[in-house]
Short mmCIF file of C-alpha atoms in Angstrom, two decimals:
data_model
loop_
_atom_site.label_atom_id
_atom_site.label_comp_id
_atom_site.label_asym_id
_atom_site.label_seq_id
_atom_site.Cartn_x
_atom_site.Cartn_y
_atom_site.Cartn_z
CA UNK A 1 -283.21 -12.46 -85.81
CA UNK A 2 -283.37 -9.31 -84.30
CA UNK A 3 -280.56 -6.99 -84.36
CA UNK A 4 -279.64 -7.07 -88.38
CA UNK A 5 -283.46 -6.56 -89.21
CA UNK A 6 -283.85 -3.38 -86.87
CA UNK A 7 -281.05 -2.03 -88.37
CA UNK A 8 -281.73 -2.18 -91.54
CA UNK A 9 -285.42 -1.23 -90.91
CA UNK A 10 -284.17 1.89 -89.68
CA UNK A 11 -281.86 2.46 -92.44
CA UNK A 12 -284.35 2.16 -95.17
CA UNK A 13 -286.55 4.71 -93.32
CA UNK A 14 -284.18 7.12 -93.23
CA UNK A 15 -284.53 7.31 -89.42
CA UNK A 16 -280.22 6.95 -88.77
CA UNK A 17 -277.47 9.51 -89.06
CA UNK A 18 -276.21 9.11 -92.83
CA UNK A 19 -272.92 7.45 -92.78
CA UNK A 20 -273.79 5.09 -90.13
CA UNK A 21 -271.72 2.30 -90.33
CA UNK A 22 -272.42 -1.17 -89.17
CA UNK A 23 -269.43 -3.29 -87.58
CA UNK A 24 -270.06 -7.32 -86.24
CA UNK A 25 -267.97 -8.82 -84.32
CA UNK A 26 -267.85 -12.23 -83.35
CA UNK A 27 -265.92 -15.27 -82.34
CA UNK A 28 -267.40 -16.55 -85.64
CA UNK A 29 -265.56 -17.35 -88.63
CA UNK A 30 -268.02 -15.22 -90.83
CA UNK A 31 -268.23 -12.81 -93.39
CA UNK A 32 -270.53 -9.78 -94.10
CA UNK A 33 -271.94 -12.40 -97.03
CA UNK A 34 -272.23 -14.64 -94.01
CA UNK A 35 -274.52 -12.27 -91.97
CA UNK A 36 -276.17 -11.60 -94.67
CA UNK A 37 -277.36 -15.00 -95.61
CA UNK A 38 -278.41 -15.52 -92.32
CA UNK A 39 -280.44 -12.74 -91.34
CA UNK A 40 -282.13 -11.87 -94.92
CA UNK A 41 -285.03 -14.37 -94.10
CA UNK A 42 -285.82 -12.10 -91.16
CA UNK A 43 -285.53 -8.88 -92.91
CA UNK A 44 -289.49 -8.80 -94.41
CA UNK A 45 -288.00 -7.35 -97.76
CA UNK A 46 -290.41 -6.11 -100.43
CA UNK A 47 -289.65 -6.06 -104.13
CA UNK A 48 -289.47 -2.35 -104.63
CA UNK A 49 -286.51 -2.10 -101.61
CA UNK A 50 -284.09 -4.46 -103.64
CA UNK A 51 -281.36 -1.44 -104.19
CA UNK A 52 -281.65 0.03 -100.91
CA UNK A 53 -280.86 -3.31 -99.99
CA UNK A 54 -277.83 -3.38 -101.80
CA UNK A 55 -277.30 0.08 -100.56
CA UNK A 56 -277.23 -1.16 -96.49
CA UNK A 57 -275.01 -4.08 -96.87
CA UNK A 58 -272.53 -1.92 -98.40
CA UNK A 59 -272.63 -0.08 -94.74
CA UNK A 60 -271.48 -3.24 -93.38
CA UNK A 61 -267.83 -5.12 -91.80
CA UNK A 62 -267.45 -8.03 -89.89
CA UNK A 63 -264.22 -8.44 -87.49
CA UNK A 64 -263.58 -11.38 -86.18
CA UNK A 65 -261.78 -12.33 -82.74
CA UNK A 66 -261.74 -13.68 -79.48
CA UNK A 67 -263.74 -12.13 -76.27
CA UNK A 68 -260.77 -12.20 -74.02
CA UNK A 69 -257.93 -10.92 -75.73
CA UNK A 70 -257.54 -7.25 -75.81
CA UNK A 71 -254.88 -7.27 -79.10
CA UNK A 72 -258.15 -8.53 -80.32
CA UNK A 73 -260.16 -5.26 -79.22
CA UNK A 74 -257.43 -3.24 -80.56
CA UNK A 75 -257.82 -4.76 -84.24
CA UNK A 76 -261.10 -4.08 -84.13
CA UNK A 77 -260.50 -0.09 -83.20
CA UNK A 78 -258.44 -0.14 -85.70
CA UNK A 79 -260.86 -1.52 -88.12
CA UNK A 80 -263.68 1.22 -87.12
CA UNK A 81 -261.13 3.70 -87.17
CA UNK A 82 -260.91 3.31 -91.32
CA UNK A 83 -264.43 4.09 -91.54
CA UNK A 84 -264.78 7.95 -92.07
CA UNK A 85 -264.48 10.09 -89.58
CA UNK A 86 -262.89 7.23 -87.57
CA UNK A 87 -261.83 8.21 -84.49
CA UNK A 88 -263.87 11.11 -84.05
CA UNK A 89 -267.09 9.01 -85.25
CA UNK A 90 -269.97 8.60 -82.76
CA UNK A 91 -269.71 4.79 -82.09
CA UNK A 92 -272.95 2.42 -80.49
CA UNK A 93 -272.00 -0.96 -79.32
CA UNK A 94 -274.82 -3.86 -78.67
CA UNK A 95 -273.64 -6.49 -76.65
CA UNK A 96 -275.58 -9.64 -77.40
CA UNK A 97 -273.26 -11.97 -75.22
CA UNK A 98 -273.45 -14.69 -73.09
CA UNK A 99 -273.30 -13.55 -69.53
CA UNK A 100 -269.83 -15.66 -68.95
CA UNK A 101 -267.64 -13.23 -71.41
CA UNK A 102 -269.51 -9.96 -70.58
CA UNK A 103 -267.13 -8.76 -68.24
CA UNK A 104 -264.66 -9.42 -70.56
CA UNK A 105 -265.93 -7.99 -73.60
CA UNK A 106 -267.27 -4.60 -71.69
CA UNK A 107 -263.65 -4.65 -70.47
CA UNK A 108 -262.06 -4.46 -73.45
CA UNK A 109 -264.41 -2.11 -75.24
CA UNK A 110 -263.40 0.79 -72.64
CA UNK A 111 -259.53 -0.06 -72.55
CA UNK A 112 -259.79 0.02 -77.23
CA UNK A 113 -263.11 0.65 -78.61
CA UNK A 114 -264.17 4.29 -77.47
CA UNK A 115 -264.75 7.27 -79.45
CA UNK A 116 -262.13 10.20 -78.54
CA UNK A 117 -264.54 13.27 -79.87
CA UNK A 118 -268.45 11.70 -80.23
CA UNK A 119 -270.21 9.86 -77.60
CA UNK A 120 -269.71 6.35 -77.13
CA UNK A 121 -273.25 4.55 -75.93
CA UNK A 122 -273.79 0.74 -74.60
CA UNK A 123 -276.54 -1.42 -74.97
CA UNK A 124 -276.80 -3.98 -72.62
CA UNK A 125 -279.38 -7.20 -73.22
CA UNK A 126 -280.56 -9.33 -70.24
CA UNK A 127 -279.88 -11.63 -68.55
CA UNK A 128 -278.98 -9.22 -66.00
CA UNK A 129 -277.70 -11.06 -63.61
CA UNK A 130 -279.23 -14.21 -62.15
CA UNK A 131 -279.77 -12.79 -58.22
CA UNK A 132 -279.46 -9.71 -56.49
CA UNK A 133 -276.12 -10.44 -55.64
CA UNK A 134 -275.00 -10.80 -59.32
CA UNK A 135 -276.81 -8.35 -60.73
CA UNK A 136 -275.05 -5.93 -58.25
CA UNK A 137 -271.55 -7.12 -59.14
CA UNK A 138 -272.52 -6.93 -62.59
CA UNK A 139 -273.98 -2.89 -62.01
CA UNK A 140 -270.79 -1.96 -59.90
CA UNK A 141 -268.23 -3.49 -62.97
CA UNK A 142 -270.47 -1.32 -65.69
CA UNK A 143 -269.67 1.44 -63.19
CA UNK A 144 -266.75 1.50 -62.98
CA UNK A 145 -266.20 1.34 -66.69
CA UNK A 146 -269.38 3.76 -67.88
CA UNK A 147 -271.27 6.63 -66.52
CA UNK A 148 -274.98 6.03 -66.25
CA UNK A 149 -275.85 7.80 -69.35
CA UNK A 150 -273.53 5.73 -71.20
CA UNK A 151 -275.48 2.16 -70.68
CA UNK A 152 -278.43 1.25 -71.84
CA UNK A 153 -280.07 -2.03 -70.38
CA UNK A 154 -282.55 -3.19 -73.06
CA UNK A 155 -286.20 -4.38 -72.14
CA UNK A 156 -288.09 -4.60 -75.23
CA UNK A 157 -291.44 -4.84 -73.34
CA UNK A 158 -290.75 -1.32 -73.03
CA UNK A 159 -290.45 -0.51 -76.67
CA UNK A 160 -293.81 -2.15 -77.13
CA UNK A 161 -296.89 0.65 -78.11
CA UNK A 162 -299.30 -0.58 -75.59
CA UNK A 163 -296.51 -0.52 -73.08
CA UNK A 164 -295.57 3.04 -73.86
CA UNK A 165 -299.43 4.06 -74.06
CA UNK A 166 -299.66 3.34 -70.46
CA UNK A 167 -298.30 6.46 -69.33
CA UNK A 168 -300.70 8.58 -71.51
CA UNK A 169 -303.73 6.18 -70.58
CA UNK A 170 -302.94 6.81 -66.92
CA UNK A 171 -301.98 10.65 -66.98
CA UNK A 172 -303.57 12.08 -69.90
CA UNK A 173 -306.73 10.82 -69.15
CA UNK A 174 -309.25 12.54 -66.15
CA UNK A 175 -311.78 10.06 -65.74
CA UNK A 176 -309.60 7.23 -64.81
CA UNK A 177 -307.90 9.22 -62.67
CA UNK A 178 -310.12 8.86 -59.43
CA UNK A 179 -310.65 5.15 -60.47
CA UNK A 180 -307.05 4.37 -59.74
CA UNK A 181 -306.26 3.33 -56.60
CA UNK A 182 -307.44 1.03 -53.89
CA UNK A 183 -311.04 2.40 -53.21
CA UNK A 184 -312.19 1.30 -56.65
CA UNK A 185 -309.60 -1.28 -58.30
CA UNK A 186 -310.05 -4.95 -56.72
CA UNK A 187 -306.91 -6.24 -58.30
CA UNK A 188 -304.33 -6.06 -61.30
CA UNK A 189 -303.88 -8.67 -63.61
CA UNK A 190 -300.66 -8.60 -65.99
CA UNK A 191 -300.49 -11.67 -68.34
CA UNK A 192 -298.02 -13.32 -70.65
CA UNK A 193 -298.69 -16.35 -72.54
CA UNK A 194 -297.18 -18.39 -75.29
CA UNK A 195 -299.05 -20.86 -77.20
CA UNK A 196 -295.23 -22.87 -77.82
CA UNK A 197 -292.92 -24.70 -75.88
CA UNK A 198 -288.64 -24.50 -75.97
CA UNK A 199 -288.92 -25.83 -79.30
CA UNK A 200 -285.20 -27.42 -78.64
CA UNK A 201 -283.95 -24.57 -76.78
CA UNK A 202 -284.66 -26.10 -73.11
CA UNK A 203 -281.12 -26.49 -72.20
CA UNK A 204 -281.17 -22.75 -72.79
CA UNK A 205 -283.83 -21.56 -70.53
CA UNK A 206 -283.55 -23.79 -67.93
CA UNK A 207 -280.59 -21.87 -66.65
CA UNK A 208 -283.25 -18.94 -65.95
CA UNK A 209 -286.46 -20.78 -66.17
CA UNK A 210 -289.39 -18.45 -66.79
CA UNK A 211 -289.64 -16.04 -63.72
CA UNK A 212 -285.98 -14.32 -64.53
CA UNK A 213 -287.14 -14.79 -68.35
CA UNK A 214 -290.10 -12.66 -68.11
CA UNK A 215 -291.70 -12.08 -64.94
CA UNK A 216 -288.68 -10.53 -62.78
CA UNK A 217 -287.88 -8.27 -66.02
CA UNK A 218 -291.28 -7.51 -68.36
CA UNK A 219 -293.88 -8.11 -66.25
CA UNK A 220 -292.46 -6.06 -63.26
CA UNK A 221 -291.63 -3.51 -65.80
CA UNK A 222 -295.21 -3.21 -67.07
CA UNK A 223 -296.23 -3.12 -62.85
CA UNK A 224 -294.17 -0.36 -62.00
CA UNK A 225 -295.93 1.74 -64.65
CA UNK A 226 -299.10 0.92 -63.94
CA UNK A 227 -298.46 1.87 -60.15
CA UNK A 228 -296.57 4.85 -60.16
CA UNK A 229 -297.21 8.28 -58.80
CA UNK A 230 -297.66 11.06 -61.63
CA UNK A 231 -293.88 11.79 -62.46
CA UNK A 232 -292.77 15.63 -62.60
CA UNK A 233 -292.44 15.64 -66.36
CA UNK A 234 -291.78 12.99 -68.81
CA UNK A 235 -288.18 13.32 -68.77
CA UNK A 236 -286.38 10.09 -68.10
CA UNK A 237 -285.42 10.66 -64.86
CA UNK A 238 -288.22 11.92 -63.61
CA UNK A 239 -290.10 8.74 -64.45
CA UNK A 240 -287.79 5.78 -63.62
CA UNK A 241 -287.94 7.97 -60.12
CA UNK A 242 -291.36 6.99 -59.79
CA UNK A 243 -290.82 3.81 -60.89
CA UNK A 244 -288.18 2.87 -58.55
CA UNK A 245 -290.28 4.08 -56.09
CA UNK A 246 -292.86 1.61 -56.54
CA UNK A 247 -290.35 -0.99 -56.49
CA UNK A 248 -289.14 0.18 -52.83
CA UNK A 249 -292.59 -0.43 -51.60
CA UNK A 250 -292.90 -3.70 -52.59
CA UNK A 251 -291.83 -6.47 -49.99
CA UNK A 252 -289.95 -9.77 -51.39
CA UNK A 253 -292.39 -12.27 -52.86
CA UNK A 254 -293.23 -15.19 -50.74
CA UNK A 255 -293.62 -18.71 -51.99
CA UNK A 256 -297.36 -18.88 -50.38
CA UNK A 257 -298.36 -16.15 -52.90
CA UNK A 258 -296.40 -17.96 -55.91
CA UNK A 259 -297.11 -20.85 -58.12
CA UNK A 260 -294.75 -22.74 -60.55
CA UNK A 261 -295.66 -24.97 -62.98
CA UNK A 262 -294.08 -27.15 -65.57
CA UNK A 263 -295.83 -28.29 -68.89
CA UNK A 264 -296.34 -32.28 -70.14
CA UNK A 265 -297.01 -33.30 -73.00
CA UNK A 266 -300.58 -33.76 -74.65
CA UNK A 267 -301.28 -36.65 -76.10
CA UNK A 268 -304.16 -35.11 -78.15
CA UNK A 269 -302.06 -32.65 -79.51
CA UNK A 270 -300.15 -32.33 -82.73
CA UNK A 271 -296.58 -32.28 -83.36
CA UNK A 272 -294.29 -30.28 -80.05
CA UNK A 273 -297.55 -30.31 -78.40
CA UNK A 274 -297.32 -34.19 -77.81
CA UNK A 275 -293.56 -33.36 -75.54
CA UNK A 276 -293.37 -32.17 -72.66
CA UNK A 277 -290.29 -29.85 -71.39
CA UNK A 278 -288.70 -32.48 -70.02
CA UNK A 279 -289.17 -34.54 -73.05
CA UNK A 280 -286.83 -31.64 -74.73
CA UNK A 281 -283.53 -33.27 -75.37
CA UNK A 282 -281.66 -30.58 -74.20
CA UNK A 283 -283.04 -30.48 -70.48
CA UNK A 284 -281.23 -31.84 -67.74
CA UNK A 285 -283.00 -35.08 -66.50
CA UNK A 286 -284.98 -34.11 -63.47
CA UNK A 287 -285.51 -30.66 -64.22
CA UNK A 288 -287.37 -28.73 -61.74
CA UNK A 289 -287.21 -25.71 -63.77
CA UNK A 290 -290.77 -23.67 -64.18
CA UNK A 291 -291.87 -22.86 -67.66
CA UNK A 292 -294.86 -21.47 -66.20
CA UNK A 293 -295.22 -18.81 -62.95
CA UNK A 294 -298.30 -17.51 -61.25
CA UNK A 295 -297.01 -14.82 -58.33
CA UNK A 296 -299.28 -12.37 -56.47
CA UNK A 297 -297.18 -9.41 -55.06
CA UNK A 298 -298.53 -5.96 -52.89
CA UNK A 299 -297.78 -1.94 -53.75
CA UNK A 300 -297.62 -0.84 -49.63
CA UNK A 301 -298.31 2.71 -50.25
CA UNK A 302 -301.55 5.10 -49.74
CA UNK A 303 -303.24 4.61 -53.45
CA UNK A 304 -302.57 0.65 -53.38
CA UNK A 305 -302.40 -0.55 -50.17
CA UNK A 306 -303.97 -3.88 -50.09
CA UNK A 307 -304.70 -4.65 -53.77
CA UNK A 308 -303.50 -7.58 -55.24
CA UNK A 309 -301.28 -7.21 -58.18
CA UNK A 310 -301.41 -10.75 -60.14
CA UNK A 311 -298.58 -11.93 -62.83
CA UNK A 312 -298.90 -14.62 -64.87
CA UNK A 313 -296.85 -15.83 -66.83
CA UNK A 314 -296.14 -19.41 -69.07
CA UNK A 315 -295.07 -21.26 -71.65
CA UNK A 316 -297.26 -24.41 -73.67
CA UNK A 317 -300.39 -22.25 -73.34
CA UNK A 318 -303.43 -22.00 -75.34
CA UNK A 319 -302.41 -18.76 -76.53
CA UNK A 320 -300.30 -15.88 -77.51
CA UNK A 321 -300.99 -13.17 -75.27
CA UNK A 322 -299.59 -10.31 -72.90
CA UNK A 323 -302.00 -7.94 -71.54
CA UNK A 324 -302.77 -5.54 -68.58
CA UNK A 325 -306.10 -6.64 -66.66
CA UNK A 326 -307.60 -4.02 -64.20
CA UNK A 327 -310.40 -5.04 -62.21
CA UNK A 328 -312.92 -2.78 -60.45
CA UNK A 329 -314.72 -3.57 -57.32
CA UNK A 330 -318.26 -5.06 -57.73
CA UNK A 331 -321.16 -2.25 -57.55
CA UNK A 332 -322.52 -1.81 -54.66
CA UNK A 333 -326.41 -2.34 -54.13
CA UNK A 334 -326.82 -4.51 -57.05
CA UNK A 335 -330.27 -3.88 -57.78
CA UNK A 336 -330.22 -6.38 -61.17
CA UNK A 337 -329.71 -10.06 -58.93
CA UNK A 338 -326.57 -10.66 -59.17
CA UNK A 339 -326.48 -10.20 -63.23
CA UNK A 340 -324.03 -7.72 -63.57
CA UNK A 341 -320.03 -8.64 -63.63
CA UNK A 342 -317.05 -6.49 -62.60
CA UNK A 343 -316.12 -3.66 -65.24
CA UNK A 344 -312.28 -4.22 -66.40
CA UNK A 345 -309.94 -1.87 -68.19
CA UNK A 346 -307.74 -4.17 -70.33
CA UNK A 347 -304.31 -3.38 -72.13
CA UNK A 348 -303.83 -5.80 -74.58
CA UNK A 349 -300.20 -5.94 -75.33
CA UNK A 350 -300.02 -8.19 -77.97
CA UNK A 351 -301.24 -9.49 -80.82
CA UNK A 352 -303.78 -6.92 -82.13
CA UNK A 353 -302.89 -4.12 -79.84
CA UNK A 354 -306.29 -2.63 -78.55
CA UNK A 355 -307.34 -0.85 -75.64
CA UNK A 356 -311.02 -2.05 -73.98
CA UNK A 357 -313.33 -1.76 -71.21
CA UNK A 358 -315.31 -4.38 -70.41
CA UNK A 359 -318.88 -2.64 -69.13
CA UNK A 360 -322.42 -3.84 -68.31
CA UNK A 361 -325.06 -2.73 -70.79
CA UNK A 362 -328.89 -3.35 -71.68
CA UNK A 363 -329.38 -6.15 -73.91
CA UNK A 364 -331.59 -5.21 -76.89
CA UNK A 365 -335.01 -6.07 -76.66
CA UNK A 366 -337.85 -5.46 -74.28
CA UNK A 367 -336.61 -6.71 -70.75
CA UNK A 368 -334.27 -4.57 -69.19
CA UNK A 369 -331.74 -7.55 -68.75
CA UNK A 370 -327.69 -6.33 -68.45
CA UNK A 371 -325.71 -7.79 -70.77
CA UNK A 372 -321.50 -7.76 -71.46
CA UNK A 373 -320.26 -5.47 -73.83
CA UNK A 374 -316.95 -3.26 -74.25
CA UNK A 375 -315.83 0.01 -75.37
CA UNK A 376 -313.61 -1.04 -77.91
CA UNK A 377 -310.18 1.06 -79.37
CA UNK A 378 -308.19 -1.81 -81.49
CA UNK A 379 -305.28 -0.20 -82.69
CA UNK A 380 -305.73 -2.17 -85.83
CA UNK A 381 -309.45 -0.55 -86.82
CA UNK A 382 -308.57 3.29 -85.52
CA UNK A 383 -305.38 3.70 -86.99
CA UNK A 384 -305.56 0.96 -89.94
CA UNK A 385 -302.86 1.39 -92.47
CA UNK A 386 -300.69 3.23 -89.97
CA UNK A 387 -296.86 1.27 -89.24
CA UNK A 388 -296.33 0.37 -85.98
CA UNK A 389 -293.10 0.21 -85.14
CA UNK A 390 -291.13 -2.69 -84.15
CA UNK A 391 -290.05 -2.77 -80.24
CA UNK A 392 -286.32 -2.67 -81.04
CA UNK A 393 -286.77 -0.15 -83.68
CA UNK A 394 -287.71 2.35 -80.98
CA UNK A 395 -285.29 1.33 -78.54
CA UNK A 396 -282.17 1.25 -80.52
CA UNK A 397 -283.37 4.74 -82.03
CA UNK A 398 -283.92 6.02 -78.58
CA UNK A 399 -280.19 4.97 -78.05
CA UNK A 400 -279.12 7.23 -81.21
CA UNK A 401 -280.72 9.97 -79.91
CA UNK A 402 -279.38 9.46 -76.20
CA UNK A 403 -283.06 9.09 -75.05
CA UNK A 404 -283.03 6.64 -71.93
CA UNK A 405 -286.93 6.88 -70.69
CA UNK A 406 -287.64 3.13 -71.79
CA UNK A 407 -284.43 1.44 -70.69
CA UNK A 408 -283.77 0.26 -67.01
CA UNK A 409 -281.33 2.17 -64.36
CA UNK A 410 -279.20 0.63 -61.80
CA UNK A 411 -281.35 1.58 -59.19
CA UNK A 412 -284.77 0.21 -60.75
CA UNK A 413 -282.89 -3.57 -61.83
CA UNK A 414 -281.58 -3.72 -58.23
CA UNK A 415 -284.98 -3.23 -56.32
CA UNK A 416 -286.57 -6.07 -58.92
CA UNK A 417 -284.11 -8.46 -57.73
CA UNK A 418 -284.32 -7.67 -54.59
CA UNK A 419 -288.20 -8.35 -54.47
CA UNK A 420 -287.47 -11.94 -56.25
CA UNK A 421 -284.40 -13.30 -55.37
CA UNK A 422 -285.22 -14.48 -51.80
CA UNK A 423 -288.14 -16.82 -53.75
CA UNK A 424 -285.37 -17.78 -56.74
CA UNK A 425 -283.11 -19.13 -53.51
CA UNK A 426 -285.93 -20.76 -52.10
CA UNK A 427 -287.19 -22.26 -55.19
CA UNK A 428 -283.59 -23.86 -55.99
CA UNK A 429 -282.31 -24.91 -52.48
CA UNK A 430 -285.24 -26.90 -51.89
CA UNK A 431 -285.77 -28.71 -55.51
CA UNK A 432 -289.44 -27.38 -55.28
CA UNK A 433 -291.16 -29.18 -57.70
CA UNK A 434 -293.85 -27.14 -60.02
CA UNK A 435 -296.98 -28.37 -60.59
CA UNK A 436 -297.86 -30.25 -63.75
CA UNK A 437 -299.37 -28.62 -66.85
CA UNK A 438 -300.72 -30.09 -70.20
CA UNK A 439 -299.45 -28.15 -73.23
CA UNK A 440 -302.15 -26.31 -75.00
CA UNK A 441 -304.05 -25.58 -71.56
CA UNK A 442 -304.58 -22.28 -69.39
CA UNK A 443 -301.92 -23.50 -66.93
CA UNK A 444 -302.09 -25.28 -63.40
CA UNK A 445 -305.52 -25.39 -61.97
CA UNK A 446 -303.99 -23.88 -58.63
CA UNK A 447 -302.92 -20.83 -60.47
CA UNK A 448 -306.73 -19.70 -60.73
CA UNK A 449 -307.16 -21.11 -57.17
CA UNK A 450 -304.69 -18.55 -56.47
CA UNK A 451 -306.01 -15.72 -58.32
CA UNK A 452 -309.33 -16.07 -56.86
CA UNK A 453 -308.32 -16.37 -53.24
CA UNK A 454 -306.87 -12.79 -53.80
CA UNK A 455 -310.60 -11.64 -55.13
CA UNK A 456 -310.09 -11.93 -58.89
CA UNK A 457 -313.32 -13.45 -60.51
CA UNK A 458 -312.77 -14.87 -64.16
CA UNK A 459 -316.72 -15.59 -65.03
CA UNK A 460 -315.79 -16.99 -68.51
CA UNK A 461 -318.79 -15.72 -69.88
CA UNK A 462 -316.79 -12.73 -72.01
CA UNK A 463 -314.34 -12.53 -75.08
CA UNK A 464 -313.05 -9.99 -76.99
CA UNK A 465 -313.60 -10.19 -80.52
CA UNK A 466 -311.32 -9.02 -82.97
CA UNK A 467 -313.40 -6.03 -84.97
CA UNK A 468 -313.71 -6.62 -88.61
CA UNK A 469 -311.01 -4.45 -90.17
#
């Protein structure tokens, strides 16, 4: 769904090296007609791109063979090395594996598969381990194999625009600059919602469940660049410093601070809506697993001491939505009775990326009565007719150009897990069972409870409306 459309995007925007060659290989017993039949539904192909069409498939081999075997491995070098320039050919490999044969397949990609004269680049797609203790036996075997420059651990929150735009938003930008830190922020919000269940893919996700689906990986992602100290440049390094700093000041979550939840079905709703996760087929019985996580964690240093930094994150919701909430403190010596709410900055991820701050103005008319309003930059409106990129179209290109800014170090996925695993123990030791949701709602009731014992307020009396584009 993913992969074979980003490629070819790229291809028929010029945007790869010319003779780029594309190579699957699989366990599969496929062909390239094979892939192609079942990834041209996701390819959004218009009528006038027909021959370029043609033109990328041509660019494409499939190999098939085992993960284990290394004869295997050397078929397959043997394969790329027919291609032209062979051997001395730049080569890219994407490992979309299950975690249970990635040691095996990383293995034998060093001992066959590497390039003797151009570089020779992995990307790496999470799970990344399932603990701290994993995830470091994973780090050390990549290691060993690969320098750091060599992998590539793929987020693609971090190919998102919105994501990226934090950066400029927070640094390019001098009058939030003294807003951003503890004497004027009351708390961060970062949200991710989906409006649909498992959809028949429970069995799936409830080896991870949803905090080591999204909140341990994009959500802390999105925190760490909200938090961070200006970096020395915008080199890689100098940034996933700062991030990793942020990380190191963050203490492991505790389950008092964390919610877990697990949608039922609603018997008002239509079609999936009526199951509930454990109505999936594919679930173990019993299933404590939470498709929904509320967790409030705390930035010790001098700007953020103290404020609350809220993630949210579920499945079954009542919408499709991932977005950065900041909150500023309530004005002091409110002189309009109590009518004026809390100003918020919001990044709104996805859909309709838009940037907008919620502010108090005066209503029209004769009474001098504040009213909600917003300063409004929707992506959509300012830079209609403009192509946004797809999240894995910048990430993979950032991988042909050897640019790692928006992919995760060592150092950065170790600190993450070490801030959640002692709560992922916890959670599984003891059976905790989350708290019931109905599909289609906001989520358990105790995950506001939660949210406004740290001092967020959600008055419910604002929403942003799409502009008319």
């Amino acid at each position: 769904k993913k992969i074979y459309p980003t490629l070819w995007w790229l291809f028929k925007d010029g945007l790869l090296p010319k003779q780029t060659y594309f190579v699957g290989y699989a366990r599969s017993d496929l062909s390239v007609q094979g892939v192609r039949d079942k990834t041209t539904q996701y390819m959004k192909l218009q009528d006038d791109e027909k021959d370029k069409f043609e033109e990328f498939w041509t660019m494409n081999y499939y190999v098939k063979g085992t993960y284990t075997e290394r004869t295997d491995f050397e078929h397959l070098n043997q394969e790329i090395n027919t291609l032209p320039k062979g051997d001395l050919a730049h080569r890219l490999f994407y490992l979309a594996l299950p975690p249970t044969v990635f040691k095996d397949v990383s293995s034998n990609i060093r001992l066959c598969c590497m390039g003797h004269e151009g570089w020779s680049r992995i990307i790496v797609e999470k799970p990344f381990g399932r603990d701290l203790e994993s995830s470091a036996d994973l780090s050390q075997h990549l290691s060993k194999l690969f320098r750091e420059d060599q992998i590539y651990r793929i987020d693609h929150y971090l190919g998102k625009e919105m994501v990226q735009n934090l950066m400029v938003l927070r640094f390019g930008n001098k009058m939030f600059s003294p807003l951003w830190n503890r004497d004027h922020v009351q708390c961060v919000v970062i949200t991710f919602k989906e409006p649909f269940g498992t959809m028949g893919r429970g069995g799936y996700f409830d080896e991870s469940g949803i905090i080591r689906d999204v909140m341990q990986n994009h959500l802390m992602q999105i925190l760490s660049l909200v938090a961070m100290e200006k970096p020395a440049s915008t080199s890689a390094e100098d940034i996933r410093d700062e991030k990793v700093k942020v990380l190191k000041c963050m203490p492991p979550l505790e389950l008092e601070n964390v919610v877990v939840g697990q949608y039922t079905g609603n018997p008002e709703g239509e079609g999936d809506a009526k199951n509930g996760y454990l109505d999936d087929p594919t679930v173990p019985k019993g299933s404590v697993t939470p498709t929904f996580a509320s967790a409030v964690v705390f930035v010790k240093t001098e700007r953020w001491d103290g404020v609350p930094f809220i993630m949210k994150c579920g499945k079954a919701l009542n919408e499709r939505k991932a977005e950065v909430r900041i909150q500023f403190k309530d004005v002091p010596g409110d002189i309009f009775g109590g009518q004026c709410k809390r100003n918020e900055l919001v990044i709104r991820v996805q859909p309709q990326e838009a940037v907008y701050c919620k502010m108090m103005v005066k209503a029209p008319g004769m009474n001098i009565n504040p009213e909600e309003s917003e300063l409004d930059l929707s992506y959509g409106a300012r830079y209609k007719g403009v192509k946004m990129p797809d999240a894995y179209e910048r990430l993979i290109l950032d991988v042909f150009c050897g640019a790692q800014l928006h992919f995760v170090r060592s150092d950065e996925l170790g600190e993450a897990w070490r801030i959640f695993t002692p709560l992922l123990h916890k959670l599984e030791k003891e059976k905790i069972k989350p708290v019931p949701y109905k599909y289609g709602s906001r989520g358990p009731q105790e995950s506001d409870d939660l949210a406004r014992k740290f001092g967020f307020i959600f008055s419910g009396t604002y929403k942003w409306t799409k502009p008319q584009l």
